[in-house]
Each structure stands twice: as C-alpha cells, then as structure tokens.
Coordinates of C-alpha atoms and ligand atoms in Angstrom, one line a residue:
X1 CA -5.5 28.3 1.4
X2 CA -6.3 25.6 -1.2
X3 CA -9.9 25.1 -2.5
X4 CA -11.1 22.2 -4.8
X5 CA -13.1 23.1 -7.9
X6 CA -15.5 20.4 -9.1
X7 CA -17.4 20.6 -12.3
X8 CA -20.3 18.3 -11.8
X9 CA -21.9 15.7 -14.4
X10 CA -19.0 13.5 -15.3
X11 CA -19.9 9.7 -15.1
X12 CA -17.1 8.1 -13.2
X13 CA -15.5 5.2 -15.3
X14 CA -12.3 3.2 -15.0
X15 CA -10.0 1.9 -12.7
X16 CA -7.9 3.1 -9.8
X17 CA -5.6 1.8 -6.9
X18 CA -6.6 2.3 -3.4
X19 CA -4.1 3.5 -0.7
X20 CA -2.9 2.0 2.7
X21 CA -5.1 2.7 5.6
X22 CA -4.7 5.9 7.6
X23 CA -6.4 4.7 10.7
X24 CA -4.2 1.4 10.5
X25 CA -1.0 3.3 9.8
X26 CA -1.3 5.9 12.5
X27 CA -1.3 3.2 15.2
X28 CA 1.3 1.2 13.6
X29 CA 3.8 4.1 13.3
X30 CA 3.3 4.4 17.1
X31 CA 4.2 0.7 17.5
X32 CA 7.7 1.8 16.5
X33 CA 8.0 3.4 20.0
X34 CA 7.9 -0.2 21.5
X35 CA 11.3 -1.4 20.3
X36 CA 14.7 -0.3 19.9
X37 CA 15.0 -2.3 16.5
X38 CA 14.0 -1.1 13.2
X39 CA 10.2 -1.4 12.0
X40 CA 9.8 -1.6 8.3
X41 CA 6.5 -0.8 6.9
X42 CA 5.0 -1.0 3.3
X43 CA 1.9 0.6 1.8
X44 CA 1.8 3.5 4.0
X45 CA -0.3 6.3 2.5
X46 CA 1.3 9.9 1.8
X47 CA -1.2 12.0 3.9
X48 CA -0.9 15.0 6.1
X49 CA -1.9 12.9 9.3
X50 CA 0.9 10.6 8.7
X51 CA 3.5 13.4 8.1
X52 CA 2.5 14.9 11.4
X53 CA 2.7 11.5 13.2
X54 CA 6.3 11.2 11.9
X55 CA 7.0 14.7 13.0
X56 CA 5.9 13.9 16.3
X57 CA 7.8 10.6 16.6
X58 CA 10.9 12.4 15.2
X59 CA 10.8 14.8 17.9
X60 CA 10.9 12.0 20.4
X61 CA 13.9 10.4 18.9
X62 CA 12.5 8.0 16.5
X63 CA 14.5 7.8 13.3
X64 CA 12.4 7.9 10.0
X65 CA 13.7 6.8 6.5
X66 CA 11.4 6.9 3.5
X67 CA 12.0 4.0 1.0
X68 CA 10.2 4.8 -2.3
X69 CA 6.7 6.1 -2.5
X70 CA 5.2 4.2 0.5
X71 CA 7.8 2.5 2.4
X72 CA 9.3 3.6 5.7
X73 CA 11.8 2.4 8.2
X74 CA 11.3 3.6 11.7
X75 CA 14.2 3.2 14.0
X76 CA 13.4 3.3 17.8
X77 CA 16.8 3.2 19.2
X78 CA 17.3 6.9 19.9
X79 CA 13.9 7.4 21.8
X80 CA 14.8 10.0 24.3
X81 CA 12.0 12.4 24.7
X82 CA 8.6 10.9 25.8
X83 CA 6.7 14.0 25.1
X84 CA 3.9 15.0 22.6
X85 CA 3.5 18.7 22.6
X86 CA 0.1 20.6 22.5
X87 CA 1.3 22.0 19.0
X88 CA 1.3 18.6 17.7
X89 CA -1.8 17.1 19.4
X90 CA -3.9 20.1 18.5
X91 CA -3.6 19.4 15.0
X92 CA -4.2 15.6 15.2
X93 CA -6.0 13.9 17.8
X94 CA -4.7 10.4 17.0
X95 CA -1.2 11.7 18.8
X96 CA -3.0 10.2 21.9
X97 CA -1.7 6.8 20.4
X98 CA 1.9 7.7 21.7
X99 CA 0.7 7.6 25.3
X100 CA 0.5 3.6 26.0
X101 CA 3.5 2.7 24.0
X102 CA 5.7 5.4 25.8
X103 CA 4.8 4.5 29.3
X104 CA 5.4 0.9 28.6
X105 CA 8.8 1.5 27.1
X106 CA 10.2 4.6 28.7
X107 CA 8.2 4.4 32.1
X108 CA 7.0 7.8 31.6
X109 CA 5.0 10.0 29.2
X110 CA 3.9 13.4 28.8
X111 CA 1.1 14.0 26.3
X112 CA -1.3 17.1 25.6
X113 CA -4.9 16.3 26.3
X114 CA -6.6 16.4 23.1
X115 CA -9.5 19.0 23.2
X116 CA -12.8 18.5 21.5
X117 CA -13.1 18.7 17.7
X118 CA -15.5 19.2 14.9
X119 CA -17.1 15.9 15.3
X120 CA -17.6 15.9 19.0
X121 CA -16.1 16.2 22.2
X122 CA -13.9 13.0 22.0
X123 CA -12.6 12.5 25.5
X124 CA -9.8 10.1 26.3
X125 CA -10.7 8.9 29.7
X126 CA -10.8 5.4 28.8
X127 CA -7.2 5.3 27.6
X128 CA -6.4 6.8 31.1
X129 CA -8.5 4.5 33.1
X130 CA -6.8 1.4 31.2
X131 CA -3.3 2.6 32.0
X132 CA -4.1 3.4 35.6
X133 CA -5.6 -0.2 35.7
X134 CA -2.0 -1.4 34.6
X135 CA -0.6 0.3 37.4
X136 CA 0.2 3.6 35.9
X137 CA 0.3 6.7 38.0
X138 CA -1.6 9.4 35.8
X139 CA -2.0 13.0 36.5
X140 CA -3.5 15.7 34.4
X141 CA -1.4 19.0 34.8
X142 CA -1.6 22.2 32.8
X143 CA -3.3 20.4 30.0
X144 CA -0.9 17.4 29.9
X145 CA -1.6 13.8 30.7
X146 CA 1.4 12.8 32.7
X147 CA 1.8 8.8 33.0
X148 CA 4.4 7.0 35.0
X149 CA 5.0 3.4 35.8
X150 CA 8.5 1.6 36.4
X151 CA 6.9 -1.4 34.7
X152 CA 3.1 -1.7 33.7
X153 CA 1.3 -4.7 35.1
X154 CA -1.2 -7.1 33.1
X155 CA -4.8 -6.1 34.1
X156 CA -8.4 -6.8 33.3
X157 CA -9.8 -3.9 31.6
X158 CA -13.4 -3.5 30.4
X159 CA -13.9 -0.1 28.5
X160 CA -17.1 1.8 29.3
X161 CA -17.7 2.0 25.3
X162 CA -16.1 0.7 22.3
X163 CA -13.3 2.9 21.4
X164 CA -10.9 2.4 18.6
X165 CA -7.9 4.3 19.5
X166 CA -8.5 3.3 23.1
X167 CA -8.3 -0.5 22.4
X168 CA -5.0 0.2 20.4
X169 CA -3.3 2.4 23.0
X170 CA -3.9 -0.3 25.7
X171 CA -3.1 -3.2 23.4
X172 CA 0.4 -1.8 22.7
X173 CA 0.9 -0.9 26.4
X174 CA 0.2 -4.4 27.5
X175 CA 2.6 -5.9 25.2
X176 CA 5.6 -5.0 27.4
X177 CA 3.5 -5.1 30.7
X178 CA 4.3 -7.8 33.3
X179 CA 1.6 -10.4 32.9
X180 CA -1.6 -10.9 31.3
X181 CA -3.9 -8.1 30.0
X182 CA -7.3 -8.7 29.1
X183 CA -9.3 -5.9 27.1
X184 CA -13.1 -6.6 27.4
X185 CA -15.5 -4.7 25.2
X186 CA -12.6 -4.1 22.6
X187 CA -13.0 -2.5 19.4
X188 CA -13.2 -5.1 16.6
X189 CA -12.3 -2.8 13.8
X190 CA -10.1 -4.2 11.2
X191 CA -7.4 -1.6 11.8
X192 CA -7.1 -3.2 15.4
X193 CA -6.3 -6.4 13.8
X194 CA -3.7 -4.9 11.3
X195 CA -2.0 -3.4 14.4
X196 CA -2.2 -6.6 16.4
X197 CA -0.5 -8.5 13.3
X198 CA 2.1 -5.8 13.3
X199 CA 2.7 -6.3 16.9
X200 CA 2.7 -10.1 16.8
X201 CA 5.4 -9.7 13.9
X202 CA 7.3 -7.8 16.3
X203 CA 7.3 -10.6 19.0
X204 CA 4.2 -9.6 21.0
X205 CA 1.7 -12.4 22.3
X206 CA -1.6 -11.2 21.4
X207 CA -4.9 -13.4 20.7
X208 CA -8.6 -12.3 20.2
X209 CA -7.8 -9.3 18.0
X210 CA -11.0 -8.8 16.0
X211 CA -13.3 -10.0 18.8
X212 CA -14.4 -8.2 21.8
X213 CA -12.2 -9.9 24.5
X214 CA -8.3 -9.2 23.5
X215 CA -5.6 -11.2 25.5
X216 CA -2.0 -9.9 25.7
X217 CA 0.8 -11.8 27.5
X218 CA 3.4 -9.2 28.1
X219 CA 6.9 -9.7 27.0
X220 CA 10.2 -8.2 28.1
X221 CA 11.1 -6.7 24.7
X222 CA 9.6 -6.5 21.3
X223 CA 12.1 -6.7 18.2
X224 CA 12.1 -5.4 14.7
X225 CA 9.5 -6.6 12.0
X226 CA 8.3 -5.9 8.4
X227 CA 4.6 -5.2 7.9
X228 CA 2.4 -4.0 5.0
X229 CA -0.3 -1.6 5.8
X230 CA -4.0 -3.0 5.0
X231 CA -5.9 -1.2 2.3
X232 CA -8.1 1.9 3.3
X233 CA -11.6 0.5 3.6
X234 CA -12.9 4.0 4.1
X235 CA -11.1 5.4 1.0
X236 CA -12.5 2.5 -0.8
X237 CA -16.1 3.1 0.2
X238 CA -15.9 6.8 -0.7
X239 CA -14.8 6.0 -4.2
X240 CA -17.6 3.6 -4.5
X241 CA -20.1 6.2 -3.4
X242 CA -18.6 8.8 -5.9
X243 CA -19.1 6.3 -8.6
X244 CA -22.6 5.3 -7.5
X245 CA -23.8 8.9 -7.5
X246 CA -22.6 9.8 -10.8
X247 CA -24.3 6.5 -12.6
X248 CA -20.6 5.3 -12.9
X249 CA -18.8 1.9 -13.3
X250 CA -15.6 1.6 -11.6
X251 CA -13.0 -1.1 -10.5
X252 CA -11.1 -0.2 -7.5
X253 CA -7.7 -2.3 -7.1
X254 CA -5.2 -3.0 -4.3
X255 CA -8.1 -3.2 -1.9
X256 CA -10.4 -5.7 -0.2
X257 CA -14.2 -6.0 0.3
X258 CA -13.5 -8.2 3.2
X259 CA -14.1 -5.3 5.8
X260 CA -16.8 -3.4 3.8
X261 CA -19.7 -6.0 4.1
X262 CA -22.0 -3.2 5.7
X263 CA -21.2 -0.7 3.1
X264 CA -21.3 -3.1 0.3
X265 CA -24.7 -4.4 1.5
X266 CA -26.1 -0.7 1.5
X267 CA -24.7 0.0 -2.0
X268 CA -26.5 -3.0 -3.1
X269 CA -29.9 -1.7 -1.3
X270 CA -29.3 1.5 -3.3
X271 CA -29.4 -0.5 -6.5
X272 CA -25.6 -0.8 -7.3
X273 CA -24.3 -4.0 -8.8
X274 CA -21.1 -5.1 -6.9
X275 CA -18.4 -7.6 -8.0
X276 CA -16.0 -8.5 -5.4
X277 CA -12.5 -10.0 -6.8
X278 CA -9.8 -11.1 -4.5
X279 CA -7.8 -7.7 -4.4
X280 CA -10.5 -5.6 -6.3
X281 CA -14.1 -4.3 -6.3
X282 CA -16.1 -3.3 -9.1
X283 CA -19.4 -1.2 -8.9
X284 CA -22.1 -0.4 -11.5
X285 CA -24.5 2.1 -10.6
X286 CA -28.1 1.9 -11.6
X287 CA -29.8 4.6 -13.5
X288 CA -31.3 6.1 -10.3
X289 CA -30.2 5.4 -6.8
X290 CA -32.8 4.1 -4.3
X291 CA -32.6 5.8 -0.7
X292 CA -31.0 3.7 1.9
X293 CA -31.4 4.4 5.7
X294 CA -28.6 3.4 8.1
X295 CA -27.5 3.6 11.6
X296 CA -23.8 4.0 12.5
X297 CA -22.2 1.7 15.1
X298 CA -18.8 0.1 16.0
X299 CA -17.5 -2.6 13.4
X300 CA -19.0 -4.7 11.8
X301 CA -21.9 -2.4 11.7
X302 CA -21.9 0.7 9.5
X303 CA -19.1 2.8 10.0
X304 CA -19.5 6.6 11.3
X305 CA -16.5 7.4 8.7
X306 CA -18.9 6.5 5.8
X307 CA -22.1 8.3 7.2
X308 CA -21.3 11.5 5.7
X309 CA -20.8 10.0 1.9
X310 CA -23.9 7.9 2.2
X311 CA -25.9 11.3 3.1
X312 CA -24.4 12.9 0.0
X313 CA -25.6 9.9 -2.0
X314 CA -29.0 9.9 -0.4
X315 CA -29.5 13.4 -1.3
X316 CA -30.0 12.7 -5.0
X317 CA -31.7 9.2 -4.6
X318 CA -35.2 8.1 -5.0
X319 CA -37.0 8.1 -1.7
X320 CA -36.4 9.2 2.0
X321 CA -33.8 7.9 4.1
X322 CA -33.0 8.2 7.8
X323 CA -29.3 8.3 8.9
X324 CA -28.7 7.9 12.6
X325 CA -25.3 8.8 14.0
X326 CA -24.6 6.9 17.2
X327 CA -20.8 7.4 17.6
X328 CA -20.3 11.1 17.7
X329 CA -22.6 13.6 18.9
X330 CA -21.8 16.3 16.2
X331 CA -21.1 14.6 13.1
X332 CA -23.8 16.2 10.9
X333 CA -21.9 19.4 10.1
X334 CA -21.9 18.6 6.5
X335 CA -25.6 18.8 6.4
X336 CA -25.8 22.6 6.2
X337 CA -23.2 22.4 3.3
X338 CA -25.1 19.9 1.5
X339 CA -28.4 22.1 1.8
X340 CA -26.4 24.9 0.2
X341 CA -26.3 22.7 -2.9
X342 CA -30.0 22.2 -2.7
X343 CA -30.3 19.1 -0.5
X344 CA -33.4 18.6 1.4
X345 CA -32.3 17.4 4.8
X346 CA -33.9 17.7 8.3
X347 CA -32.0 17.0 11.6
X348 CA -33.9 15.5 14.6
X349 CA -31.5 14.8 17.4
X350 CA -28.8 12.3 16.0
X351 CA -31.2 11.4 13.2
X352 CA -30.9 13.2 9.7
X353 CA -33.7 12.7 7.4
X354 CA -32.9 12.8 3.8
X355 CA -35.4 13.4 1.1
X356 CA -34.1 12.9 -2.2
X357 CA -34.2 15.6 -4.9
X358 CA -34.0 15.8 -8.5
X359 CA -31.1 17.7 -8.8
X360 CA -28.3 19.6 -6.9
X361 CA -27.0 23.0 -7.9
X362 CA -23.2 24.0 -7.5
X363 CA -22.2 26.5 -4.8
X364 CA -19.4 27.3 -2.7
X365 CA -19.3 25.2 0.4
X366 CA -17.0 24.5 3.5
X367 CA -15.4 21.4 4.4
X368 CA -15.5 20.9 8.2
X369 CA -13.7 17.7 8.9
X370 CA -12.2 14.8 6.7
X371 CA -15.3 12.7 5.8
X372 CA -17.6 15.9 5.6
X373 CA -15.2 17.1 2.7
X374 CA -15.6 13.6 1.1
X375 CA -19.4 14.0 1.1
X376 CA -19.0 17.4 -0.5
X377 CA -17.0 16.1 -3.3
X378 CA -19.6 13.5 -4.0
X379 CA -22.3 15.8 -4.1
X380 CA -20.3 18.1 -6.1
X381 CA -19.7 15.6 -8.6
X382 CA -23.4 15.1 -9.4
X383 CA -24.4 18.8 -8.8
X384 CA -24.9 20.9 -11.9
X385 CA -22.1 23.5 -12.7
X386 CA -19.3 24.4 -10.2
X387 CA -18.8 23.4 -6.6
X388 CA -16.0 25.2 -4.8
X389 CA -15.1 23.2 -1.5
X390 CA -13.3 25.6 0.8
X391 CA -10.7 24.3 3.6
X392 CA -9.6 21.5 1.7
X393 CA -6.8 20.8 3.9
X394 CA -9.1 18.6 5.8
X395 CA -9.2 16.4 2.7
X396 CA -5.5 16.1 2.8
X397 CA -5.4 14.5 6.1
X398 CA -7.1 11.3 4.9
X399 CA -7.1 10.8 1.2
X400 CA -4.0 10.3 -0.7
X401 CA -3.6 12.0 -4.3
X402 CA -7.6 12.5 -4.5
X403 CA -7.6 14.7 -7.3
X404 CA -5.5 12.6 -9.5
X405 CA -7.6 9.5 -8.6
X406 CA -10.9 11.1 -9.4
X407 CA -9.4 12.6 -12.6
X408 CA -8.3 9.2 -13.6
X409 CA -11.9 8.1 -13.3
X410 CA -13.0 10.9 -15.4
X411 CA -13.9 13.7 -12.9
X412 CA -13.4 17.3 -13.7
X413 CA -11.5 18.3 -10.4
X414 CA -9.0 20.9 -9.9
X415 CA -7.2 22.4 -6.9
X416 CA -7.4 26.1 -7.0
X417 CA -5.9 29.0 -4.6
Ligands
EPU1 N1 -14.8 7.9 23.9 C1 -14.9 8.3 25.2 N2 -13.8 8.2 26.1 C2 -12.7 7.6 25.4 C3 -12.6 7.1 24.1 C4 -13.6 7.3 23.3 O1 -16.0 8.8 25.5 O2 -11.6 7.6 26.3 C5 -16.0 8.0 23.0 C6 -16.0 9.1 21.8 O3 -15.9 10.3 22.2 C7 -16.9 8.4 20.9 C8 -16.9 7.1 20.9 O4 -16.1 6.9 22.4 O5 -18.0 9.2 21.1 C9 -15.9 6.3 20.0 O6 -14.6 6.9 19.7 P1 -13.4 6.1 19.5 O7 -12.3 6.2 20.6 O8 -13.6 4.9 18.8 O9 -12.9 7.1 18.2 P2 -11.2 7.4 17.9 O10 -10.5 6.1 18.3 O11 -10.8 8.7 18.5 C10 -11.3 6.4 15.5 C11 -10.8 7.0 14.2 C12 -12.0 7.8 13.6 C13 -13.4 6.8 13.7 C14 -13.6 6.5 15.2 C15 -14.8 5.6 15.0 C16 -8.4 6.7 14.2 C17 -7.1 7.4 14.3 N3 -9.4 7.5 14.4 O12 -11.2 7.6 16.3 O13 -11.6 8.2 12.3 O14 -14.2 8.1 13.3 O15 -12.5 5.6 15.3 O16 -14.7 4.4 14.2 O17 -8.5 5.5 14.2 C18 -11.8 9.5 10.4 O18 -10.7 8.8 10.0 O19 -12.2 10.3 9.8 C19 -12.2 9.5 11.9 C20 -12.5 10.2 12.6

C-alpha cells in the first residue's frame, strides 16, 4: 500500500495550476444520466473518485470517452441498467448522486444504501424524502434503495438540514419532473451552482441556484451540452495552507478566490498577505502564523472540508484556537494523528482547542479520510525530520497529482511502498 514520505522544512515557493473541482465533477458526471445526447466536459480532474464514478456510470450503460488530459464525453444513449451495487457505493458515498437522475429518466433505480464513513453516519433520508415528495415510491430492501415513478411530479421540498448532494440529487430529478419543483433550505455551495449551470446548458429550466430557494420547471427531455468544471476551491485552500505553514510565497493559477472568501479571511487573520487576481491567487506567509478560531457551517461560511487543514496550521501558530465542527459529528480523526507529531490539541465535544507549539516532529501517521490526509501533509511539511503518511489512497480520491504539485513548489515529497 502506498505511503507518502515528507521531509519537512522546505519553504513552498513558486507557481502551480489547480484542477477542476471533485465535488462539482461528481454530480455533473451523473447529469449525463438525464439525457440520451452526449455531454462534453472539460477540466475534469483525474482522481480515483472520478474513475469510480465513471466505472459506475459505465456499468449502467453510459458511454465514456476520454479526450486529452481533462476532457470527457459521456454518451447516455445506451443507459439500460439503473443499478448502483453495494461494491460501488461502499467505496464512494457520492454514488448516491445517481439516484435522482435514474428515477427521473428510467422511472426506476436501485441504489445501495451508503453506510456511515470515517467522518460520520451520513444518512440519505433527505434525498429519499424529496423523491417521495415528487411522487416516487421508495422502499429499502436488502440494503438497497428502490425508487420507482412513471414520471416524477413537481413538488415543494424543504430539507431538514442543508445538504449538498441532497440538493444536487433533487435538482437533477426535478429537471425531468412534470411541473415546478421548489427546493427550500437548498445548499448554496458553488458546486451546486456549477451543476445547475451544466443542467441549464442541457436545456433545464432552473433559477435560484446559489440561494437557499431553487426553482426548477420540469421539461420533457434534456439535450447534449458542453461544460467546463469549476476550479477546486478546497484544493486551492489546501495549497494556501501548505504555503502558509512553511512561511512560503506561492501563486496558484487556474483558480478563483471568488468562492473562498471565508478561507481567505481566516488566512489574512493568521497574518498571510493575499493578492487576488482574476484567475489566480498569491499568498505570502508571515514569519510566524497567528492562531485563528473558526466554526464550520454550510456555504458561504467556513467549509468543513478545510477544517482539518486549518487545524494543522494552528498546531504551529502563535496562540490558542478553538475549532468547532458543526457539519459532521466525527470529523476530528486527524487530531490523534497530529498529536503523534507533537501537536497540543484537546477535544471537547465538537470543539477542538489547539495550542500552538514551537515545533512538530516527524513520525508515522495514518490518513483516515481525504481532508485528514491533507492536514497530515501540511503538518509534515513543517515538522522536523521525516513524516510517513500511511493509507495515502484517501488522498488520491481528491487531490490530483499532489506529489508533483508539491514538488513543483519545492517540497520534498515521495511516494513509497
Ligand atoms: N445529512 C442527513 N441526511 C441527509 C443528507 C445529509 O442527515 O439525507 C446530514 C449529514 O450527515 C451531515 C449534513 O447533513 O451531517 C451535511 O451533509 P451533506 O449532505 O451536505 O454532505 P454530502 O453532500 O454527503 C458533500 C461533499 C463533502 C462535504 C459536504 C459538506 C460531495 C460529493 N461531498 O457531502 O465533501 O464535506 O458536502 O460540505 O459533494 C470531501 O470532499 O472531502 C467531502 C467529504
């Protein structure tokens, strides 16, 4: 099993391009289920989660053609098997995103119920409740969600909490429903907006994406379209933290600060200087970072997907920070690993109190999920000596060519067996 060996102490400097957003690409790949015409996509990141989704769509009869490094054409004309097996769903919870589009286009779907994962229980009751409100008959049999509807009907849906993939699933389903669907308490994440833009290019009638009320007028069918995936704001934020912790000076290109306000604000609070360009961001770190407290919440507040990376930064900052996680009940798995490197962190319920220390020291640590592994890299970059991160497959799910990108910025990172 691959591990990542980091020799700490390098100062990150230089320029590197960011990739397309994983969490926008995953639902957009599923949008190909909604039409028999080809969907041409650009800026698709090469990640394990994307390959898994393509395998799942391929099993359902979607034609997949790669075009160059980051292009893909998906052909929905052969869709004939509206099933997502346990084997697929267990490796990637985002597989639930096929549920809405399948019922809408095929009138039926069988999708394995995703279990819990390292960061929490993560139920999908809101996805099911929304489809039921649209007239689908939903049963759960032998671990599979079985949804049927000859044609979904427009409905008013108010989700109990803000859910990103829940909003995306229901928005996709509503595109082919009969009449108007209104999703209240909708997720406002930029990835929801990117999906909506792609669906609109396919002929969907959607308004309000990016606000908490999305209206969708159902249409008879969607057609082919071209769409370029938005830049990955979490990848961007992760590299900014990595540079900040090493006292670096980097410029990230092919990205945008437009969706990173809360993260950029916190980096500036920590003492970093940030220059925002049209398609690039430059960060210059201070000699010593200041601690920054934060609370995760749905967009536009601070993203849970950046919590672990800021925790790592706070480990070596000046002062005491309180980090409150409000989205997932178990997203502090990185804490015990950071402590193996010498961090001083105390957990009290969903708060982590981080007292900055003068130095971290390299050790062998274990990645438990995607963003936890990113936090261990950040800590490893500033730790003295060697940090060996085990179970690096978590990282390959969501960070494209991370060793090459870090190496391009001057880090000493090596994949070892
Ligand atoms: N929830 C329910 N019932 C539901 C749906 C959600 O109780 O039916 C709860 C969840 O358990 C959680 C909260 O609502 O406590 C919010 O979860 P949400 O549904 O928004 O999360 P998600 O859609 O499963 C996406 C991202 C995650 C990201 C979260 C929060 C994708 C593919 N995944 O997950 O990304 O952390 O939104 O922003 O978009 C990552 O990239 O590392 C990652 C985990």
